[in-house]
CSV table of C-alpha atoms in Angstrom, one decimal:
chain,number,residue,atom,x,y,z
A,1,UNK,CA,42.4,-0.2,10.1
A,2,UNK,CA,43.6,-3.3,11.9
A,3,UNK,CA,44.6,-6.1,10.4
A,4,UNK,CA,41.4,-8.1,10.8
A,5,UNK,CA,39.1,-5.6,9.3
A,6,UNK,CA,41.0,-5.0,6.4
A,7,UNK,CA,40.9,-9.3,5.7
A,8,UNK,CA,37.2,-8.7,6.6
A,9,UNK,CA,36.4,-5.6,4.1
A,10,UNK,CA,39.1,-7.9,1.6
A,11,UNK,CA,36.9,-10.8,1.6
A,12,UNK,CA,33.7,-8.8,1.3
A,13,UNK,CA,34.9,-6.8,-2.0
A,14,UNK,CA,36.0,-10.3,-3.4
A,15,UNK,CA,32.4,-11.9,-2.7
A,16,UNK,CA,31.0,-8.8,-4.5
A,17,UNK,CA,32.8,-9.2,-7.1
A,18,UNK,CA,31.9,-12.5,-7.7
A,19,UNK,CA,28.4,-11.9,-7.3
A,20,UNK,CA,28.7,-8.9,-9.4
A,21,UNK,CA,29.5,-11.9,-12.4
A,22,UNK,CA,27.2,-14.4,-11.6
A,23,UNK,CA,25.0,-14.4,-14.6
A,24,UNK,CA,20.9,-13.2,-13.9
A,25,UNK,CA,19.6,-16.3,-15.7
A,26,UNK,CA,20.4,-17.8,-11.9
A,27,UNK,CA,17.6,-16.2,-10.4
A,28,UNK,CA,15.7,-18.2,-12.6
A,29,UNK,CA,16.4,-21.6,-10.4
A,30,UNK,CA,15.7,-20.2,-7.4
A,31,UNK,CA,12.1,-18.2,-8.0
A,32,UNK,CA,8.9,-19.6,-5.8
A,33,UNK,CA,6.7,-21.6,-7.8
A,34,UNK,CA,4.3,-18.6,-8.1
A,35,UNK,CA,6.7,-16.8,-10.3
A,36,UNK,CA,7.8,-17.5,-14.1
A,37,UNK,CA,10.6,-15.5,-15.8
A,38,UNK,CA,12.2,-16.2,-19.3
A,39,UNK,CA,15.0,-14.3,-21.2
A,40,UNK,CA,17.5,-13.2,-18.6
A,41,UNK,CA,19.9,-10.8,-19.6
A,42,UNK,CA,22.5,-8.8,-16.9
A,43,UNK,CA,23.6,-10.2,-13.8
A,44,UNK,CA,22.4,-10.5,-10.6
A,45,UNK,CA,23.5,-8.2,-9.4
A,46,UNK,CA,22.2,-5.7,-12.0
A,47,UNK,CA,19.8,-7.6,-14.7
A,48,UNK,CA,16.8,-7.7,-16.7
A,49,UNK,CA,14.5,-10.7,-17.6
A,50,UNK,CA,11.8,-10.4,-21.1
A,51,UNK,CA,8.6,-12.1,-19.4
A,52,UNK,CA,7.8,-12.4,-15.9
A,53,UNK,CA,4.2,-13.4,-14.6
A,54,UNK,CA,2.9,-13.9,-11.4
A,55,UNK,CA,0.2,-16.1,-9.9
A,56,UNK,CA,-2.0,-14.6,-7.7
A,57,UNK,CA,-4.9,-16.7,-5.6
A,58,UNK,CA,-4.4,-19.0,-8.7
A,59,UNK,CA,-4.7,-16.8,-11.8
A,60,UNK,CA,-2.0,-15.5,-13.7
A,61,UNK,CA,-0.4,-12.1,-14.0
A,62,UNK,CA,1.6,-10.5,-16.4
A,63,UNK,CA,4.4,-8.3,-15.0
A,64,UNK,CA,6.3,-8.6,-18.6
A,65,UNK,CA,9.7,-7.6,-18.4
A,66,UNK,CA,11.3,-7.1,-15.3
A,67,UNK,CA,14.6,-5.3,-14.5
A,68,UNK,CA,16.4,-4.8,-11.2
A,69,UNK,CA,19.2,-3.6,-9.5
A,70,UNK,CA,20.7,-5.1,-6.3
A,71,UNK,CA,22.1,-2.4,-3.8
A,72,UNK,CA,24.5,-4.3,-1.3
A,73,UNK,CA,24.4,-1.5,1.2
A,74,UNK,CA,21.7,-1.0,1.8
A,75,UNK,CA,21.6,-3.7,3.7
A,76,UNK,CA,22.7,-1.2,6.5
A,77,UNK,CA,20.9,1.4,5.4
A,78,UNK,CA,18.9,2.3,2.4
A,79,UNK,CA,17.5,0.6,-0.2
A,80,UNK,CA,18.2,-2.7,-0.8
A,81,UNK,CA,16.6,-3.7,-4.6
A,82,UNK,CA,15.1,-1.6,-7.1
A,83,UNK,CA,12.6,-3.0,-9.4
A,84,UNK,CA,11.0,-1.7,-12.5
A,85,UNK,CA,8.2,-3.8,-14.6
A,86,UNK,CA,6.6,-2.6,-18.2
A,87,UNK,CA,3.6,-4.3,-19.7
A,88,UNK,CA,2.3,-2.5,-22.5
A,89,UNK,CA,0.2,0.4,-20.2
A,90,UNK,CA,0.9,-1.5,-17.4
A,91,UNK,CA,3.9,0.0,-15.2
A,92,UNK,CA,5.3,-0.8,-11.7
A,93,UNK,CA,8.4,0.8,-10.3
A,94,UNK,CA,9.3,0.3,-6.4
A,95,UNK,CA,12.7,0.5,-4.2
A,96,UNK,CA,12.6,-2.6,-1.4
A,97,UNK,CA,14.7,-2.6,1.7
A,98,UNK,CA,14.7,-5.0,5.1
A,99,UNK,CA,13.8,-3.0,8.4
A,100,UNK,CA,13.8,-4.3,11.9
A,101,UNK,CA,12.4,-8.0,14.0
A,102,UNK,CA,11.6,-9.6,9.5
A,103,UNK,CA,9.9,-6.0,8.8
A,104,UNK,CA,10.2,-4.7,5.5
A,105,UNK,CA,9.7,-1.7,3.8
A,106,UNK,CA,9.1,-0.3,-0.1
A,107,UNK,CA,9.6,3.2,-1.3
A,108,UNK,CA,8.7,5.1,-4.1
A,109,UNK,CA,6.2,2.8,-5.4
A,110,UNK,CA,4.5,4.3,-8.7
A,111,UNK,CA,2.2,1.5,-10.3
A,112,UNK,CA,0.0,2.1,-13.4
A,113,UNK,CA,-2.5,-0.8,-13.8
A,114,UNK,CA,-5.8,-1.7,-15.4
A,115,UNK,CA,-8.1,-2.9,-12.7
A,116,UNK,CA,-10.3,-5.6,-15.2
A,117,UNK,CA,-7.7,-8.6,-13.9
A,118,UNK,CA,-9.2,-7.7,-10.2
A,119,UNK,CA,-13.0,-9.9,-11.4
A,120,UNK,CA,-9.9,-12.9,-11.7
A,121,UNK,CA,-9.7,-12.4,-7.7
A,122,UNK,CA,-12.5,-11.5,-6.1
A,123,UNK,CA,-16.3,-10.7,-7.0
A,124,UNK,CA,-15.8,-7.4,-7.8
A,125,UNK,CA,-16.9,-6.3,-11.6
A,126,UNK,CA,-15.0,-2.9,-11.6
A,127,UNK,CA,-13.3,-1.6,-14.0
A,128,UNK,CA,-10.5,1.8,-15.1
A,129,UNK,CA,-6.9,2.6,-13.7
A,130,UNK,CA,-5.5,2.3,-10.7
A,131,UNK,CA,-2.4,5.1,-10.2
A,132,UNK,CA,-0.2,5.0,-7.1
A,133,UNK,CA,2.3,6.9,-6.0
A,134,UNK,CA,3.3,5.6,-2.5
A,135,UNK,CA,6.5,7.3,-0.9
A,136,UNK,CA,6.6,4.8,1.8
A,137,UNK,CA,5.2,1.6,3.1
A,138,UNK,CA,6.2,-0.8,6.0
A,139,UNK,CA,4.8,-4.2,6.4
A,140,UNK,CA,5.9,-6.2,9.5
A,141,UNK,CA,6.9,-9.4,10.0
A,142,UNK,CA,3.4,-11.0,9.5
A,143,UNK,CA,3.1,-9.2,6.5
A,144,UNK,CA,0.5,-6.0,7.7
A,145,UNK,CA,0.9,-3.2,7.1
A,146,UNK,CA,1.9,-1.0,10.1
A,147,UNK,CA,2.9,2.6,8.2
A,148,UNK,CA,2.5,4.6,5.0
A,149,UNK,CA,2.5,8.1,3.0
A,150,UNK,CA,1.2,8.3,-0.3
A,151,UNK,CA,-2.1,8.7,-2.9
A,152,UNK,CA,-4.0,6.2,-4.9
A,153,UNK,CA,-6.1,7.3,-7.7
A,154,UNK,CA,-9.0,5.2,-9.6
A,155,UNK,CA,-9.3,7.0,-13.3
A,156,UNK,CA,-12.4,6.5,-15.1
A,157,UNK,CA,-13.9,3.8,-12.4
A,158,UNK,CA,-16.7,1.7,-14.1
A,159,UNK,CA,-19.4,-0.9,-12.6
A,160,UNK,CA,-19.5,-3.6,-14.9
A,161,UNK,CA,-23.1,-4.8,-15.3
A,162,UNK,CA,-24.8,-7.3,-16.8
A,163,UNK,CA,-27.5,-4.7,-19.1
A,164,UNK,CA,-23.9,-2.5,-19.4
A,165,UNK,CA,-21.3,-0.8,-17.8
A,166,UNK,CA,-22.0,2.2,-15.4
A,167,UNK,CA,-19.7,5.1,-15.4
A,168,UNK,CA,-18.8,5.8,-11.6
A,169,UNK,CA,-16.3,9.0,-12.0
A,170,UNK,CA,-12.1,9.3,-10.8
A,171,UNK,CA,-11.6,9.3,-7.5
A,172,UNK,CA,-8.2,9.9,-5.0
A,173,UNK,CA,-7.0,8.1,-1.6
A,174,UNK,CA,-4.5,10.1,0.4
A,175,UNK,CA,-2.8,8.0,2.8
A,176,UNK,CA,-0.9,8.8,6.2
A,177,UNK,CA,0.2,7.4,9.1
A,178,UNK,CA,0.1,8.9,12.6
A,179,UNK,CA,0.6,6.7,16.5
A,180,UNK,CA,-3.0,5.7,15.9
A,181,UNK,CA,-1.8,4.0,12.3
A,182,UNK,CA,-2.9,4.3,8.6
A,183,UNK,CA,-5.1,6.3,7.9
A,184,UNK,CA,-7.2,7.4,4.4
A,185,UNK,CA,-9.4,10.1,3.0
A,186,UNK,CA,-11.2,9.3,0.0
A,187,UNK,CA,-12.8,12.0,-1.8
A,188,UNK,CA,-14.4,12.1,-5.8
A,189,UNK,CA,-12.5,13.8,-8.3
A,190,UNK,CA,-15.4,13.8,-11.2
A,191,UNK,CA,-18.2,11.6,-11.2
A,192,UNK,CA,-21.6,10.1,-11.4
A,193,UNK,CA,-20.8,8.5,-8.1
A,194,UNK,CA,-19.7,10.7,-5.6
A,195,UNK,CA,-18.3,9.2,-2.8
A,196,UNK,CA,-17.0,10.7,0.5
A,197,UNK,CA,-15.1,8.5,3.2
A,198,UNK,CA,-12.6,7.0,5.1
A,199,UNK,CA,-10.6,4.1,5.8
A,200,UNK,CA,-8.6,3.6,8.8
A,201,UNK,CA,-5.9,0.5,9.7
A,202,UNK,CA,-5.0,0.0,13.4
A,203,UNK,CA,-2.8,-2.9,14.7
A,204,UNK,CA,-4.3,-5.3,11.9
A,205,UNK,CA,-7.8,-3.9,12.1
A,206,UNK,CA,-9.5,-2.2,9.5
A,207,UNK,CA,-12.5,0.0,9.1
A,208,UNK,CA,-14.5,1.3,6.5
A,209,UNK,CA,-17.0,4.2,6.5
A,210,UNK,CA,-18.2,5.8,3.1
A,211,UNK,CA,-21.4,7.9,1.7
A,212,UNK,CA,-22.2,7.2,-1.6
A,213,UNK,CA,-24.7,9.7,-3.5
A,214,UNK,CA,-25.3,11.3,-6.9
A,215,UNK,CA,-26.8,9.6,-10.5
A,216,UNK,CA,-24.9,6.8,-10.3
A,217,UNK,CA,-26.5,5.3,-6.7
A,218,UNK,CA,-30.0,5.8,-8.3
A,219,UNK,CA,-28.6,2.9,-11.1
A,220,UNK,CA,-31.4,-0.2,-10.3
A,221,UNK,CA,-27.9,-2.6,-11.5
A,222,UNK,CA,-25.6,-0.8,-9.4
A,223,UNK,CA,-28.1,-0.5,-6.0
A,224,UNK,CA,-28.6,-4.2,-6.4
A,225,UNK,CA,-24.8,-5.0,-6.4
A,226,UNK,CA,-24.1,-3.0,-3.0
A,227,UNK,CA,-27.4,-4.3,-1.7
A,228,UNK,CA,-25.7,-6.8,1.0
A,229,UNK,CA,-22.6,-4.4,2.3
A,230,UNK,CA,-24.7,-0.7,2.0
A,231,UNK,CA,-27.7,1.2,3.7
A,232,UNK,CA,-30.1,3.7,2.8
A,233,UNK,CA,-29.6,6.9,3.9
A,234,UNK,CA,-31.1,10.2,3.3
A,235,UNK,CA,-28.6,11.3,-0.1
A,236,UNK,CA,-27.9,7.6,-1.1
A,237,UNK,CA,-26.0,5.1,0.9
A,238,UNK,CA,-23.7,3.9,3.5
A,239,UNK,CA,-21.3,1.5,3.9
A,240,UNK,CA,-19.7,0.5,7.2
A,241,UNK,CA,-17.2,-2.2,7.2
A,242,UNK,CA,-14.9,-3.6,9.9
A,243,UNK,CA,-12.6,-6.5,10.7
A,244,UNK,CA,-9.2,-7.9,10.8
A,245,UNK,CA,-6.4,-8.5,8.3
């Protein structure tokens, strides 16, 4: 090793280590506004904090306590951060790591989340468990996504409505990529709703097509809610949806 590298690799071991002791707490000070922590434990490099909540579109939500771990080499190659979050039921594990021209890439994201916060967001009064287990997913530099692998699954899916909730069934997304782009099945597990589509993500675009049939599309409360974004059709209803990211 010449003489230059070895001051280079010196000086990069000495910044680790220094890092490597730099307390968690200062991760704190440099957060976006959208993010609150308390009770830092650890280091940055490998650390913990109590309470974490996000703010998303303006309303808050609970990550609870956070812990990480910082992988230096991976920025060459690999994983960069790995992050793990606990709420009561509420679970969220995912490996981070920088790809190529600001792309950016997570692995191995499991995520175990109630889905009543979503009414917070958007118009949607849906309710039951959202499961993931992604293996892969790459978001470019303008933050879409371009690739992914995995399965989502929506336990006990409920339509909340105003003379009661309707019971809609568990339902899985299997997700793959190919030159065209993302692409996703969706098909009913169990269910008073039975729905049967797809979902496809090209270059930004999106499109939607799904049938919906069974008990659960006959519900007066339910037809009335999908009245603007689904058809008639000879078993229940279609819904075609298009547009861009």
């Amino acid at each position: 090793m010449s003489l230059k590298r070895s001051i280079g690799f010196a000086v990069f071991v000495a910044v680790a280590l220094l890092v490597s002791r730099v307390p968690a707490s200062v991760i704190g000070s440099i957060l976006p506004q959208t993010l609150t922590a308390s009770g830092f434990t650890g280091t940055v490099w490998r650390g913990e904090a109590a309470h974490v909540q996000a703010e998303v579109q303006g309303q808050p939500f609970a990550l609870g306590r956070v812990a990480w771990t910082v992988h230096p080499l991976g920025l060459l190659a690999g994983d960069v951060v790995t992050i793990k979050s606990r709420w009561g039921s509420q679970r969220i594990d995912l490996a981070e790591g920088i790809g190529l021209g600001g792309s950016f890439y997570l692995n191995d994201v499991a995520v175990n989340v109630g889905l009543d916060w979503v009414r917070k967001l958007l118009p949607l009064y849906i309710g039951g468990q959202l499961r993931t287990d992604i293996a892969e997913l790459v978001i470019d530099a303008d933050g879409k996504p371009t690739a992914a692998q995995g399965q989502v699954v929506w336990e006990d899916a409920t339509w909340r409505a105003v003379g009661g909730d309707v019971s809609l069934g568990t339902y899985a997304v299997a997700i793959s990529s190919s030159d065209d782009g993302i692409e996703a099945d969706v098909v009913t597990i169990k269910g008073a709703l039975v729905i049967d589509g797809s979902v496809s993500l090209t270059e930004g675009r999106y499109r939607l097509m799904a049938d919906l049939s069974g008990p659960a599309a006959r519900n007066e409360a339910f037809q009335q809610a999908i009245a603007l974004i689904a058809v008639p059709n000879g078993s229940g209803y279609r819904i075609e949806l298009s547009g861009t990211l």
